[in-house]
mmCIF file with all atom_site columns, C-alpha atoms and ligand atoms in Angstrom:
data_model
loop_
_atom_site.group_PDB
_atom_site.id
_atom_site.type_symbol
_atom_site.label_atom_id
_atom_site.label_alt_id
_atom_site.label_comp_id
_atom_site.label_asym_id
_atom_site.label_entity_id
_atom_site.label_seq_id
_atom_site.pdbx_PDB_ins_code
_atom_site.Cartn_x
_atom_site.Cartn_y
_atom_site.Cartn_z
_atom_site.occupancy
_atom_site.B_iso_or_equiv
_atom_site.pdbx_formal_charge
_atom_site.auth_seq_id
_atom_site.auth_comp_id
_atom_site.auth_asym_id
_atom_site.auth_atom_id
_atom_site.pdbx_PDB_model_num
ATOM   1   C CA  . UNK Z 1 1   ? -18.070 1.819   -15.843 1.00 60.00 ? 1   UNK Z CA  1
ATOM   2   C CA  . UNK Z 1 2   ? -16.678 2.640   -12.271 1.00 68.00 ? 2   UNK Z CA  1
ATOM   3   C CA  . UNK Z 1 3   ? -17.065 6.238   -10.939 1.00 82.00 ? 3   UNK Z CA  1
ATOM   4   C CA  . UNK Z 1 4   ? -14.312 6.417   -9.112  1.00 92.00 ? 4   UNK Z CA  1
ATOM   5   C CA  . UNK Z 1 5   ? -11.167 5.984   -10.277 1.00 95.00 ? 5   UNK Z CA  1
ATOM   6   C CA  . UNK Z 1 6   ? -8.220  3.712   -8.381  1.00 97.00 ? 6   UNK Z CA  1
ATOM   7   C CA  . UNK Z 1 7   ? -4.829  4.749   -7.308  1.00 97.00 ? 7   UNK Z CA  1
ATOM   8   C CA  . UNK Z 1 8   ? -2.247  2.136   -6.488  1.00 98.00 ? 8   UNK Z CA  1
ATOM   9   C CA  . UNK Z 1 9   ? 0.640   3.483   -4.406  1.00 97.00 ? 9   UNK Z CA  1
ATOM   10  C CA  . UNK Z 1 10  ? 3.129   1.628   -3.468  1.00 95.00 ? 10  UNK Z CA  1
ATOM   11  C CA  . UNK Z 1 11  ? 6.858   2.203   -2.216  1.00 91.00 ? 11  UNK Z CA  1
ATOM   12  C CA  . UNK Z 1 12  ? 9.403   0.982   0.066   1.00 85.00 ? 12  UNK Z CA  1
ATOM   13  C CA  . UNK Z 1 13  ? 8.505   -0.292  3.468   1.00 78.00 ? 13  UNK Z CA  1
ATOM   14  C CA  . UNK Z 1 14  ? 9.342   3.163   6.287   1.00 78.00 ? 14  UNK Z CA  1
ATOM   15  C CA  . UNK Z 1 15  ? 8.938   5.481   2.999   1.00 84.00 ? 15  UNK Z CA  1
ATOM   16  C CA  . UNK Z 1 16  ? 5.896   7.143   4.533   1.00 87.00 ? 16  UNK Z CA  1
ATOM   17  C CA  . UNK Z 1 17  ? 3.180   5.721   2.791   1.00 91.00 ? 17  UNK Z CA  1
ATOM   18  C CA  . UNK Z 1 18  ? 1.084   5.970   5.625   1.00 90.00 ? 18  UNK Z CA  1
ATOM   19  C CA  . UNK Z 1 19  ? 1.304   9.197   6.640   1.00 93.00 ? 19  UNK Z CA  1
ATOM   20  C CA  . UNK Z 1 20  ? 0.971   10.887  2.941   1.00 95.00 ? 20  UNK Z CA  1
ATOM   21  C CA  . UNK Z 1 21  ? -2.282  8.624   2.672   1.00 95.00 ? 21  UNK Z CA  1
ATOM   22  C CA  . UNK Z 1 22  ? -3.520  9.481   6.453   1.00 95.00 ? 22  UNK Z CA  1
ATOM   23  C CA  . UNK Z 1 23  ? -3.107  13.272  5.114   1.00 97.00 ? 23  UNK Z CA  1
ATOM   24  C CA  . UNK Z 1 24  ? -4.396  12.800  1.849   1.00 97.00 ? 24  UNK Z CA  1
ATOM   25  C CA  . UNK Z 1 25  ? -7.626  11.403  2.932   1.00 97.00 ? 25  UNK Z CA  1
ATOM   26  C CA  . UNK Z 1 26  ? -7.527  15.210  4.860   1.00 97.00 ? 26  UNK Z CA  1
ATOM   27  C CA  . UNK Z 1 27  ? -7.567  17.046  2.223   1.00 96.00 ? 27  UNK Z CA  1
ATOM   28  C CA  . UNK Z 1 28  ? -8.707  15.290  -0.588  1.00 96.00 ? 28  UNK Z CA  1
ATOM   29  C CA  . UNK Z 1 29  ? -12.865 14.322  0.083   1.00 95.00 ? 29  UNK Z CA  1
ATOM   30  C CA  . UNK Z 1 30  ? -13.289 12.364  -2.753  1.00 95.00 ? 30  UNK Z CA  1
ATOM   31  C CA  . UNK Z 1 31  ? -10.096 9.894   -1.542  1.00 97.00 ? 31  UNK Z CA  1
ATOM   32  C CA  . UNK Z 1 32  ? -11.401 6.687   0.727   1.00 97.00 ? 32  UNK Z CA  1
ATOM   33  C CA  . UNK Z 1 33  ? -8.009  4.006   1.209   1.00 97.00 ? 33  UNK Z CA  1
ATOM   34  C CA  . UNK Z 1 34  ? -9.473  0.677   0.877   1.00 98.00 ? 34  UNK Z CA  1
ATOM   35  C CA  . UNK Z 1 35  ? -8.391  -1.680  3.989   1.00 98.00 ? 35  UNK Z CA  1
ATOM   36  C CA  . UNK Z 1 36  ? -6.234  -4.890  3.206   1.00 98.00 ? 36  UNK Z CA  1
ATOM   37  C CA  . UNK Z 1 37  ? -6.639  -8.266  4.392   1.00 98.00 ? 37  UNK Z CA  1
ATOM   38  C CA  . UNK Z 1 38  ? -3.297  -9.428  5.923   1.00 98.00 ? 38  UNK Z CA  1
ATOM   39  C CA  . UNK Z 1 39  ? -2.245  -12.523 7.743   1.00 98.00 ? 39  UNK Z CA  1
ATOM   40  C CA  . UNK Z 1 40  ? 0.545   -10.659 9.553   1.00 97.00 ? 40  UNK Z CA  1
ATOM   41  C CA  . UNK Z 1 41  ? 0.527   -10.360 13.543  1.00 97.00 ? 41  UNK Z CA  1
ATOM   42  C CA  . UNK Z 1 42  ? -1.388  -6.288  14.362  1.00 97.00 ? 42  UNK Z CA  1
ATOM   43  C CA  . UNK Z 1 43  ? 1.224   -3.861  15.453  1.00 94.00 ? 43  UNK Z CA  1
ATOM   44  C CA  . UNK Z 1 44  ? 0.244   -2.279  18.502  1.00 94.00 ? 44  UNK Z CA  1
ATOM   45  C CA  . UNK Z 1 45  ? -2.001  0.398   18.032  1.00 95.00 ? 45  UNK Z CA  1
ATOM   46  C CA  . UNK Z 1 46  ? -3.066  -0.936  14.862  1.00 96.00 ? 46  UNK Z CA  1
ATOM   47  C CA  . UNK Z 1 47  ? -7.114  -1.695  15.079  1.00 98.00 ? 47  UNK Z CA  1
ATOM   48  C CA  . UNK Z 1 48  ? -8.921  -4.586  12.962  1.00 98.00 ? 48  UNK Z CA  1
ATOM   49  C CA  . UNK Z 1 49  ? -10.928 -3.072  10.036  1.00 97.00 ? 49  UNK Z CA  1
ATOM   50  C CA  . UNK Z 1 50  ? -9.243  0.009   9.960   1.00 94.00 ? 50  UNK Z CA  1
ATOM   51  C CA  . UNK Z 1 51  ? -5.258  -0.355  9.264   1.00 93.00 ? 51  UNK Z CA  1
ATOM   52  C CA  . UNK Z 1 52  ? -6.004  -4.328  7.906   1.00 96.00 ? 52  UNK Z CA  1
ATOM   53  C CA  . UNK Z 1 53  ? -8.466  -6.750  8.486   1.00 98.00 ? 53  UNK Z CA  1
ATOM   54  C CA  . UNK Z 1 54  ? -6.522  -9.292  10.407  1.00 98.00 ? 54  UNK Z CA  1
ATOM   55  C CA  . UNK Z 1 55  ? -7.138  -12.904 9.686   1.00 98.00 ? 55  UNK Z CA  1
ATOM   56  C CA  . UNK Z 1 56  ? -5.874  -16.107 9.509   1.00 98.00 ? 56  UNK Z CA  1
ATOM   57  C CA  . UNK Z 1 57  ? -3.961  -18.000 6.534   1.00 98.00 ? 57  UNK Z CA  1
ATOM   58  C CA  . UNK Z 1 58  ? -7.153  -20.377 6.406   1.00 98.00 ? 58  UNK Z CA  1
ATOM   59  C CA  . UNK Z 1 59  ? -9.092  -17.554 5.732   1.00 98.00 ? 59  UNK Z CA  1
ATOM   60  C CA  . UNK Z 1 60  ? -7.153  -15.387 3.487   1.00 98.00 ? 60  UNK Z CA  1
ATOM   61  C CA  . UNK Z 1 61  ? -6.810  -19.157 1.158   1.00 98.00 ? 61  UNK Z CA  1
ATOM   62  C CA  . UNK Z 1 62  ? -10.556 -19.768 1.420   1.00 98.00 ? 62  UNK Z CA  1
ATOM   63  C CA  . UNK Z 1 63  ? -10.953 -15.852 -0.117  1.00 98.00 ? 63  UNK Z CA  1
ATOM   64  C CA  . UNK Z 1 64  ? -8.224  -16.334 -2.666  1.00 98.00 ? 64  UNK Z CA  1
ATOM   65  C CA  . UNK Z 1 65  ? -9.981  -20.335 -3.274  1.00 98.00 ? 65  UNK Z CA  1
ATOM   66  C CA  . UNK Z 1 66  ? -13.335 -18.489 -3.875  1.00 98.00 ? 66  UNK Z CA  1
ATOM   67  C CA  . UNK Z 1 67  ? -11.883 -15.432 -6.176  1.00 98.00 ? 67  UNK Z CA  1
ATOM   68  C CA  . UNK Z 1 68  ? -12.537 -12.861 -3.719  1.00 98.00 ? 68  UNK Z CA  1
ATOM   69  C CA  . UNK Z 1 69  ? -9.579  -11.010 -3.856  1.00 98.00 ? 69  UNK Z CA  1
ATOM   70  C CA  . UNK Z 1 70  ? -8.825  -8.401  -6.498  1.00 97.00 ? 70  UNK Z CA  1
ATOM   71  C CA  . UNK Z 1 71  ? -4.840  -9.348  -5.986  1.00 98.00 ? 71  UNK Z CA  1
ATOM   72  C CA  . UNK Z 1 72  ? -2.977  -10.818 -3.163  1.00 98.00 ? 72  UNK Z CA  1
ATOM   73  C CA  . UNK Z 1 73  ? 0.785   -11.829 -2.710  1.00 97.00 ? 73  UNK Z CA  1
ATOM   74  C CA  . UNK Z 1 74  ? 3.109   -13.004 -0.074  1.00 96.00 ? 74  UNK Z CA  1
ATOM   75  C CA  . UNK Z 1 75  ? 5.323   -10.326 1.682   1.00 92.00 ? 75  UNK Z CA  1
ATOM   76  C CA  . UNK Z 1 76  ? 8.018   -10.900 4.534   1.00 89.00 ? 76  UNK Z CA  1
ATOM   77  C CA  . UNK Z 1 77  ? 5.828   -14.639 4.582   1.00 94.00 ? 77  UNK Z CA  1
ATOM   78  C CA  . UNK Z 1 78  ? 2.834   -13.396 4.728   1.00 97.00 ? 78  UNK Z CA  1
ATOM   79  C CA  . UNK Z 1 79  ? -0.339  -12.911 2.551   1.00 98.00 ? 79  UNK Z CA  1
ATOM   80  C CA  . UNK Z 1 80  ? -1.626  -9.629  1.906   1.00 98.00 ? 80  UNK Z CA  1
ATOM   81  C CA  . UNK Z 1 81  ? -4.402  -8.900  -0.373  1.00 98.00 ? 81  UNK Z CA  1
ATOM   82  C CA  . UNK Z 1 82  ? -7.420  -6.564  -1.715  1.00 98.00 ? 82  UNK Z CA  1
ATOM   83  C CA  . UNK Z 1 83  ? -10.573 -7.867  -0.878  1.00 97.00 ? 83  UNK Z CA  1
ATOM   84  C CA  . UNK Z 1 84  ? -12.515 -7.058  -4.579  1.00 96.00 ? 84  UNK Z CA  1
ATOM   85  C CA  . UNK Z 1 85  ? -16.132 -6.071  -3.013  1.00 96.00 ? 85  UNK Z CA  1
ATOM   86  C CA  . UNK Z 1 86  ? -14.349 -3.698  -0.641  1.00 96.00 ? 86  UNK Z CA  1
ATOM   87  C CA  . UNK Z 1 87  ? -13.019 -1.840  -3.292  1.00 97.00 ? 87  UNK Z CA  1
ATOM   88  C CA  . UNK Z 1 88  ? -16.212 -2.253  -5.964  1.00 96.00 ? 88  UNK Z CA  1
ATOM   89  C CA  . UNK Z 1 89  ? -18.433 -0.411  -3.192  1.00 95.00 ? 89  UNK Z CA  1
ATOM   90  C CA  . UNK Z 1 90  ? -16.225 2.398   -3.349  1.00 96.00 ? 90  UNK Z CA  1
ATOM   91  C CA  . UNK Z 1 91  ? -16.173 3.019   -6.658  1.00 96.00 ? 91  UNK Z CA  1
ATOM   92  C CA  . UNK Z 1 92  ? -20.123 2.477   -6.686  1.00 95.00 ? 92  UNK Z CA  1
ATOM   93  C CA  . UNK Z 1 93  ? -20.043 5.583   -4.858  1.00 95.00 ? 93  UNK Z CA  1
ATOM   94  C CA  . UNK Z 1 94  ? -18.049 7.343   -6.571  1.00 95.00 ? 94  UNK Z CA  1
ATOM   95  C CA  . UNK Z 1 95  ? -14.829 7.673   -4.666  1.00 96.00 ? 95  UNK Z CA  1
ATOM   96  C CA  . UNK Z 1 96  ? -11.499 7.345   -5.574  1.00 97.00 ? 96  UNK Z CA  1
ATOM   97  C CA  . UNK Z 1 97  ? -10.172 4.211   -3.913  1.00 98.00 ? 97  UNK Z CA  1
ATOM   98  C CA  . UNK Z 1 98  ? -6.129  4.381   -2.909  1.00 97.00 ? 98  UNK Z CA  1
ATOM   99  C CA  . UNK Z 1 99  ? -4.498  0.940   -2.669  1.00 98.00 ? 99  UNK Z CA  1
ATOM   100 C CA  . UNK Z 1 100 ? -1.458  0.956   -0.307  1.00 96.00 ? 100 UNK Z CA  1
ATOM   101 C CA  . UNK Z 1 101 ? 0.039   -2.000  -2.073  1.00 95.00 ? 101 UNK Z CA  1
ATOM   102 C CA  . UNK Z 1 102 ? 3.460   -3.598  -2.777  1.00 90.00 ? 102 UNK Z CA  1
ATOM   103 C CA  . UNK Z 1 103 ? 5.229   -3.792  -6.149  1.00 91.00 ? 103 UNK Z CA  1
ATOM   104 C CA  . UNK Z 1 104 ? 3.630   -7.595  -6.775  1.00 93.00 ? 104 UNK Z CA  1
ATOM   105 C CA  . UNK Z 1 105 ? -0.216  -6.315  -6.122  1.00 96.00 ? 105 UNK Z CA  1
ATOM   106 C CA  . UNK Z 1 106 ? -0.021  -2.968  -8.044  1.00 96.00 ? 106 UNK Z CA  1
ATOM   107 C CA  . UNK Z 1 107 ? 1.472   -5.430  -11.047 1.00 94.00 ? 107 UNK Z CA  1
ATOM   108 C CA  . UNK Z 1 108 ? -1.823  -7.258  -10.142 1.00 96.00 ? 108 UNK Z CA  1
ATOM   109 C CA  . UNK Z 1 109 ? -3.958  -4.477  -10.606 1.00 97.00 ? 109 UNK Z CA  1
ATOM   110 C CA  . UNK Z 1 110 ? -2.874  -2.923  -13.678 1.00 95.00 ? 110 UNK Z CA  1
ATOM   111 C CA  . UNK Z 1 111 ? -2.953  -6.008  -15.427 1.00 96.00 ? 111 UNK Z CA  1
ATOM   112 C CA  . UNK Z 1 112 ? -6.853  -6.645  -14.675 1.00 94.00 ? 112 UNK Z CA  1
ATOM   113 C CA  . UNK Z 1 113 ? -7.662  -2.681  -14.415 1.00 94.00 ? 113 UNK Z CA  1
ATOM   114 C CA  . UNK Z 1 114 ? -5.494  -0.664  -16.885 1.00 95.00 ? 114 UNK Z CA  1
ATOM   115 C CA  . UNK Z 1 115 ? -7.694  2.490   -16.007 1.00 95.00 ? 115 UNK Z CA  1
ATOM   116 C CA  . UNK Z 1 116 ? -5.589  2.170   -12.676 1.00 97.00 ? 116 UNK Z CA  1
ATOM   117 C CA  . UNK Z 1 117 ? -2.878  4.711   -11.838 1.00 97.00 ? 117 UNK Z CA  1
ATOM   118 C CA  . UNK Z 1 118 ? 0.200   3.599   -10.250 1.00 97.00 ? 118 UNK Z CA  1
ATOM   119 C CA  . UNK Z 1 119 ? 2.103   5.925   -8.290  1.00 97.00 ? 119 UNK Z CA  1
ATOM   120 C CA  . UNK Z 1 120 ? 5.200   5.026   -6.979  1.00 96.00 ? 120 UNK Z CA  1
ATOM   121 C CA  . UNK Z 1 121 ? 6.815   6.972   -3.734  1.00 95.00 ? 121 UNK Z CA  1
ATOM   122 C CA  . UNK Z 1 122 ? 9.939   7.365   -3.013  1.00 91.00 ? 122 UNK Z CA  1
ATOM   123 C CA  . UNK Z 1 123 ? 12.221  8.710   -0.192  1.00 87.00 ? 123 UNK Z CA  1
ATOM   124 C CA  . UNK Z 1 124 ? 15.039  11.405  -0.942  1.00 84.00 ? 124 UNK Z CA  1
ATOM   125 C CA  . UNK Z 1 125 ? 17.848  8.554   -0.924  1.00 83.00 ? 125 UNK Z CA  1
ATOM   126 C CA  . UNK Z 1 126 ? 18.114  4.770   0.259   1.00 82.00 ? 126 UNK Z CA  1
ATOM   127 C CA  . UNK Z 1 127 ? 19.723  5.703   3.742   1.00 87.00 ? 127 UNK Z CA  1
ATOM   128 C CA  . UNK Z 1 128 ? 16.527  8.257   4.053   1.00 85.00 ? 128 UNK Z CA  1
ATOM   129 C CA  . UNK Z 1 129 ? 14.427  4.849   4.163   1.00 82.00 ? 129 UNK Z CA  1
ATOM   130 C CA  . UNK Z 1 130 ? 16.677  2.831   6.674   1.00 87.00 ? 130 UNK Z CA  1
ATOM   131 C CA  . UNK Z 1 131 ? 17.071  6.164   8.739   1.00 87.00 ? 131 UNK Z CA  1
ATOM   132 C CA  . UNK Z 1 132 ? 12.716  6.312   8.776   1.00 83.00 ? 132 UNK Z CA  1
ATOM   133 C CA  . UNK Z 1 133 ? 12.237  2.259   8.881   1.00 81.00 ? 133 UNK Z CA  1
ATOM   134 C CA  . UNK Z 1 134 ? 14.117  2.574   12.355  1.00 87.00 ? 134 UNK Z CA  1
ATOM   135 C CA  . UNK Z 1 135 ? 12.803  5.695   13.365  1.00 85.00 ? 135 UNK Z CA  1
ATOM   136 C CA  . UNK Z 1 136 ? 9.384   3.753   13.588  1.00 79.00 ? 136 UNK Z CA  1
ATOM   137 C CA  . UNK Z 1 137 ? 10.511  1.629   16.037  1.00 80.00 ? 137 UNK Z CA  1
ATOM   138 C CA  . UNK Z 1 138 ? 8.232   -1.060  15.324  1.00 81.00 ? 138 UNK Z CA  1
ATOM   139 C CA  . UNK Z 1 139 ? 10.290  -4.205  14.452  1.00 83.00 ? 139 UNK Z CA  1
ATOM   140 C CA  . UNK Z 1 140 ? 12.981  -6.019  15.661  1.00 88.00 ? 140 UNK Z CA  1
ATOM   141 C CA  . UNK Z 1 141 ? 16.646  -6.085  13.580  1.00 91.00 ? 141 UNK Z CA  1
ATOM   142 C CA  . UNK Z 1 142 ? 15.906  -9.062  11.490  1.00 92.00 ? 142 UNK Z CA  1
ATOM   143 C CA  . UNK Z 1 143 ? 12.903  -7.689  10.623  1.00 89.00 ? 143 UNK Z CA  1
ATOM   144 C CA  . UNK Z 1 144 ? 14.081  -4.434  9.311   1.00 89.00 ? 144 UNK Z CA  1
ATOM   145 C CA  . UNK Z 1 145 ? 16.727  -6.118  7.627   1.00 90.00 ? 145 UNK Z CA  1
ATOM   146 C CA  . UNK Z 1 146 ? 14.590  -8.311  5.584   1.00 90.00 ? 146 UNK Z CA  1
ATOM   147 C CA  . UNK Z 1 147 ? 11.955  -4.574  5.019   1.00 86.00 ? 147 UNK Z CA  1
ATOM   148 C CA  . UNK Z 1 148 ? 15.351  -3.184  4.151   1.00 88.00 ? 148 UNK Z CA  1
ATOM   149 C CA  . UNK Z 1 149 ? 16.290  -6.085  1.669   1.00 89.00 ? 149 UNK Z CA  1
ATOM   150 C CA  . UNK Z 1 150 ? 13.024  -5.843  0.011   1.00 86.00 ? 150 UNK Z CA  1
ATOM   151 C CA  . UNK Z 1 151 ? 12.831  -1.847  -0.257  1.00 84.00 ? 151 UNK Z CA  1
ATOM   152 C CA  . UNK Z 1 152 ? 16.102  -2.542  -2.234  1.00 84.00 ? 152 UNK Z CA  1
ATOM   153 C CA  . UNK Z 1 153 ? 14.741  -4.417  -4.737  1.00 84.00 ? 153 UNK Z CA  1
ATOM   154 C CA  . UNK Z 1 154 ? 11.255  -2.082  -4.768  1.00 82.00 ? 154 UNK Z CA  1
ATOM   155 C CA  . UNK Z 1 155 ? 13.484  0.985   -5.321  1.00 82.00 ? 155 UNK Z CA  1
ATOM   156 C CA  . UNK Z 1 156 ? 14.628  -0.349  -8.706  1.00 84.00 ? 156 UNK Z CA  1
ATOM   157 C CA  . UNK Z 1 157 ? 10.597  -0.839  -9.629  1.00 85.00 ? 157 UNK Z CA  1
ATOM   158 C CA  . UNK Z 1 158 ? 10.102  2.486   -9.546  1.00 88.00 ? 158 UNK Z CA  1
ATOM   159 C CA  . UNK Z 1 159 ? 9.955   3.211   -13.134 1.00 88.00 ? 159 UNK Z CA  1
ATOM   160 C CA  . UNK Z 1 160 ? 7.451   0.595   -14.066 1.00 91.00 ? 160 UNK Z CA  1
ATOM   161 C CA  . UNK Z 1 161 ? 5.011   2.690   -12.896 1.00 96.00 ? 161 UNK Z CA  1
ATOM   162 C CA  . UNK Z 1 162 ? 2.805   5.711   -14.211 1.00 96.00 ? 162 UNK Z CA  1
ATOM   163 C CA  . UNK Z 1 163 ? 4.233   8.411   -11.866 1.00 96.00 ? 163 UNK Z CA  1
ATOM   164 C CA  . UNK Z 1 164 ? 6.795   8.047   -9.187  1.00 94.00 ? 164 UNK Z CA  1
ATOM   165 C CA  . UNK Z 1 165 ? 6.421   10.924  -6.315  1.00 95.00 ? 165 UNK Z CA  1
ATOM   166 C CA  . UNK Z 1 166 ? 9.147   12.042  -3.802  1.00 92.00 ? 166 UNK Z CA  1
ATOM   167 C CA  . UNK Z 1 167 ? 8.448   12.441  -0.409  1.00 92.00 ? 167 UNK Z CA  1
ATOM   168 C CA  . UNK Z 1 168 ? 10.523  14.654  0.568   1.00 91.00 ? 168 UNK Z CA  1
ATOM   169 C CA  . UNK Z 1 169 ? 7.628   16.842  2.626   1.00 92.00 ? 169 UNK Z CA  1
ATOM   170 C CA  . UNK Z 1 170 ? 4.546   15.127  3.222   1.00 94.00 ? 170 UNK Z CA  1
ATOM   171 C CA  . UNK Z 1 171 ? 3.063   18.809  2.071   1.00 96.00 ? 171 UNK Z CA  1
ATOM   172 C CA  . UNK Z 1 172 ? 4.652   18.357  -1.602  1.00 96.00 ? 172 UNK Z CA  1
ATOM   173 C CA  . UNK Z 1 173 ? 4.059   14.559  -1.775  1.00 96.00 ? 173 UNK Z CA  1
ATOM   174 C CA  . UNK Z 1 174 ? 0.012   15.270  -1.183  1.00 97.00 ? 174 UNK Z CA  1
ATOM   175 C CA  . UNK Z 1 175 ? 0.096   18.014  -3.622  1.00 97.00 ? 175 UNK Z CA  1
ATOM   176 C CA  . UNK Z 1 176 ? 1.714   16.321  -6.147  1.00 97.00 ? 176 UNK Z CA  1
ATOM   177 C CA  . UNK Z 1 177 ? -0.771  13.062  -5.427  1.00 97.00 ? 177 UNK Z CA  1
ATOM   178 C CA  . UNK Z 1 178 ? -3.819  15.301  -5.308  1.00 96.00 ? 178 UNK Z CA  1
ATOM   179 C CA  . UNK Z 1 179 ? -2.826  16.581  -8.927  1.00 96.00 ? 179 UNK Z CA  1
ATOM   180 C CA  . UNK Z 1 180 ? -2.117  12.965  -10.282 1.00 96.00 ? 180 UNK Z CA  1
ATOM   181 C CA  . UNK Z 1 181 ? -6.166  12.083  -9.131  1.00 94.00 ? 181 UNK Z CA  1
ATOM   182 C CA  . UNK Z 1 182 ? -7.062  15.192  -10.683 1.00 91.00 ? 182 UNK Z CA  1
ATOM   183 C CA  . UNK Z 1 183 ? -5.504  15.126  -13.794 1.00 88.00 ? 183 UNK Z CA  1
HETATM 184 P P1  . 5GP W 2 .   ? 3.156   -3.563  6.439   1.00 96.24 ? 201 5GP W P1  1
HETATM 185 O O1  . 5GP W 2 .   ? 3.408   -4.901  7.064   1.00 96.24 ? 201 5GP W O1  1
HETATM 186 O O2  . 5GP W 2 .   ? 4.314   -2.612  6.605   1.00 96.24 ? 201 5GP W O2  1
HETATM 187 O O3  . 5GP W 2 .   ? 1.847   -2.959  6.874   1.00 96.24 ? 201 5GP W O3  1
HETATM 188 O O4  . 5GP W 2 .   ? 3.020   -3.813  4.863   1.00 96.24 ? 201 5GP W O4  1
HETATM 189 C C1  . 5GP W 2 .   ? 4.021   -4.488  4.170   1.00 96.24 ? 201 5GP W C1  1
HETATM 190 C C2  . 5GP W 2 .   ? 3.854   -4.249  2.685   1.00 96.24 ? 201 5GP W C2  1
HETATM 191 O O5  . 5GP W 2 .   ? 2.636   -4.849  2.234   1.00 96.24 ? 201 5GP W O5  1
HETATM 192 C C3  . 5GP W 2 .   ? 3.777   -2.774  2.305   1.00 96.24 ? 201 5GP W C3  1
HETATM 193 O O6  . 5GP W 2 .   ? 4.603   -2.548  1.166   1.00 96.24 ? 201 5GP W O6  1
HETATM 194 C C4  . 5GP W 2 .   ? 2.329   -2.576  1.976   1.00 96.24 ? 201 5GP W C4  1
HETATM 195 O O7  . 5GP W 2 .   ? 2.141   -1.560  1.009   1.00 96.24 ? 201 5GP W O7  1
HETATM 196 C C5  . 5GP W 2 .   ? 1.972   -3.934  1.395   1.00 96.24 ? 201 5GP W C5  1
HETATM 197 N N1  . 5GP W 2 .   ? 0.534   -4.215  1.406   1.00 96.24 ? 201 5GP W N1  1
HETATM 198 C C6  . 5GP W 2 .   ? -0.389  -3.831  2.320   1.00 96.24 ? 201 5GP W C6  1
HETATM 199 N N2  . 5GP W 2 .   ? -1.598  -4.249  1.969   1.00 96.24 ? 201 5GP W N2  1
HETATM 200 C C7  . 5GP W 2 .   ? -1.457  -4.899  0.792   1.00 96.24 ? 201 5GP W C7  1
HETATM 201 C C8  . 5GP W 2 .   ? -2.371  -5.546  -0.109  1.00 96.24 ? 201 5GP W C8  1
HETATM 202 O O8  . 5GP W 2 .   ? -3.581  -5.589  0.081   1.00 96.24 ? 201 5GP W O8  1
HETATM 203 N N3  . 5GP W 2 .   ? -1.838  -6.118  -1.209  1.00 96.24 ? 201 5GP W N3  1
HETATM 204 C C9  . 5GP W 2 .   ? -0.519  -6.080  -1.500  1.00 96.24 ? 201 5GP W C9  1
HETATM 205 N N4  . 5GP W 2 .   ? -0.113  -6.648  -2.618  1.00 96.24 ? 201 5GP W N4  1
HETATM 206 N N5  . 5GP W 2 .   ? 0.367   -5.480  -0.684  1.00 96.24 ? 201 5GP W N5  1
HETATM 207 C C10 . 5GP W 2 .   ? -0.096  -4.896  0.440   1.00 96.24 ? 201 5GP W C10 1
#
């Protein structure tokens, strides 16, 4: 019997994700975000161990090969995944672990822990995503494209999950978050 409980969110790529979680973590003590293994290239600013733990395809298929990861799935072509012991030392201690996962992994993770919740965020409207996605700067055209071609398809996925959260402030979204763990 875990301690802590798990909360998937997920939701489309320049949604915000980051920054509701980076506050959440703020205010909420008993929150920890569990760290993802990803094969992609580090942004810049982005620091091993703390925003992923970068590594290299070989790698990430030797963990998925040995059954280390809790889920895992190819995104924008490439892998992404939960490292399992990562997570289970969490929970040992009690804490409520957030996964910042894509449709495919939270699908994952319900599956093999129904005691998950699975919150899904949204942004006020689809041009509200594209209008954030380039705000961030971060990736060439084809790149957003492709995010923006993929948020498309997330948006619809909304309603396969347990609660589905608007960011419309980061203030509200944590609230509303804060009282989803609670509840
Ligand atoms: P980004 O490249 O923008 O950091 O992440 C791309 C997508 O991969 C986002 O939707 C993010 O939530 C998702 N993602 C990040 N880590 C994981 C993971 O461990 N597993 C899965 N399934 N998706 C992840």
């Amino acid at each position: 019997m875990n301690k802590g409980k798990i909360l998937v969110l997920s939701g489309p790529s320049g949604v915000g994700k980051g920054t509701v979680v980076k506050e959440l973590l703020e205010k909420e003590k008993s929150c920890v975000v569990s760290v993802s293994a990803t094969t992609r290239a580090a942004r810049q600013g982005e620091i091993d161990g703390v925003h992923y733990f970068f590594i290299t395809k070989e790698e990430f298929e030797s963990k998925i090969e040995k059954g280390e990861m809790l889920e895992y799935t190819r995104y924008n072509n490439n892998y992404y995944g939960t490292i399992k012991s990562h997570v289970q030392s969490f929970l040992d201690d009690g804490k409520n672990v957030i996964l910042e996962i894509e449709v495919d992994g939270a699908t994952q993770i319900k599956k093999k822990c129904p005691e998950a919740i699975t919150v899904f965020l949204t942004a006020p409207s689809e041009d509200e995503v594209e209008r954030r996605l380039r705000k961030r700067n971060t990736e060439d055209e084809e790149t957003i494209k492709k995010r923006l071609e993929i948020a498309k398809g997330e948006m619809k996925m909304a309603k396969h999950y347990d609660f589905s959260v608007v960011n419309d402030s980061i203030e509200n979204a944590v609230n509303e978050l804060i009282k989803i763990i609670k509840s």
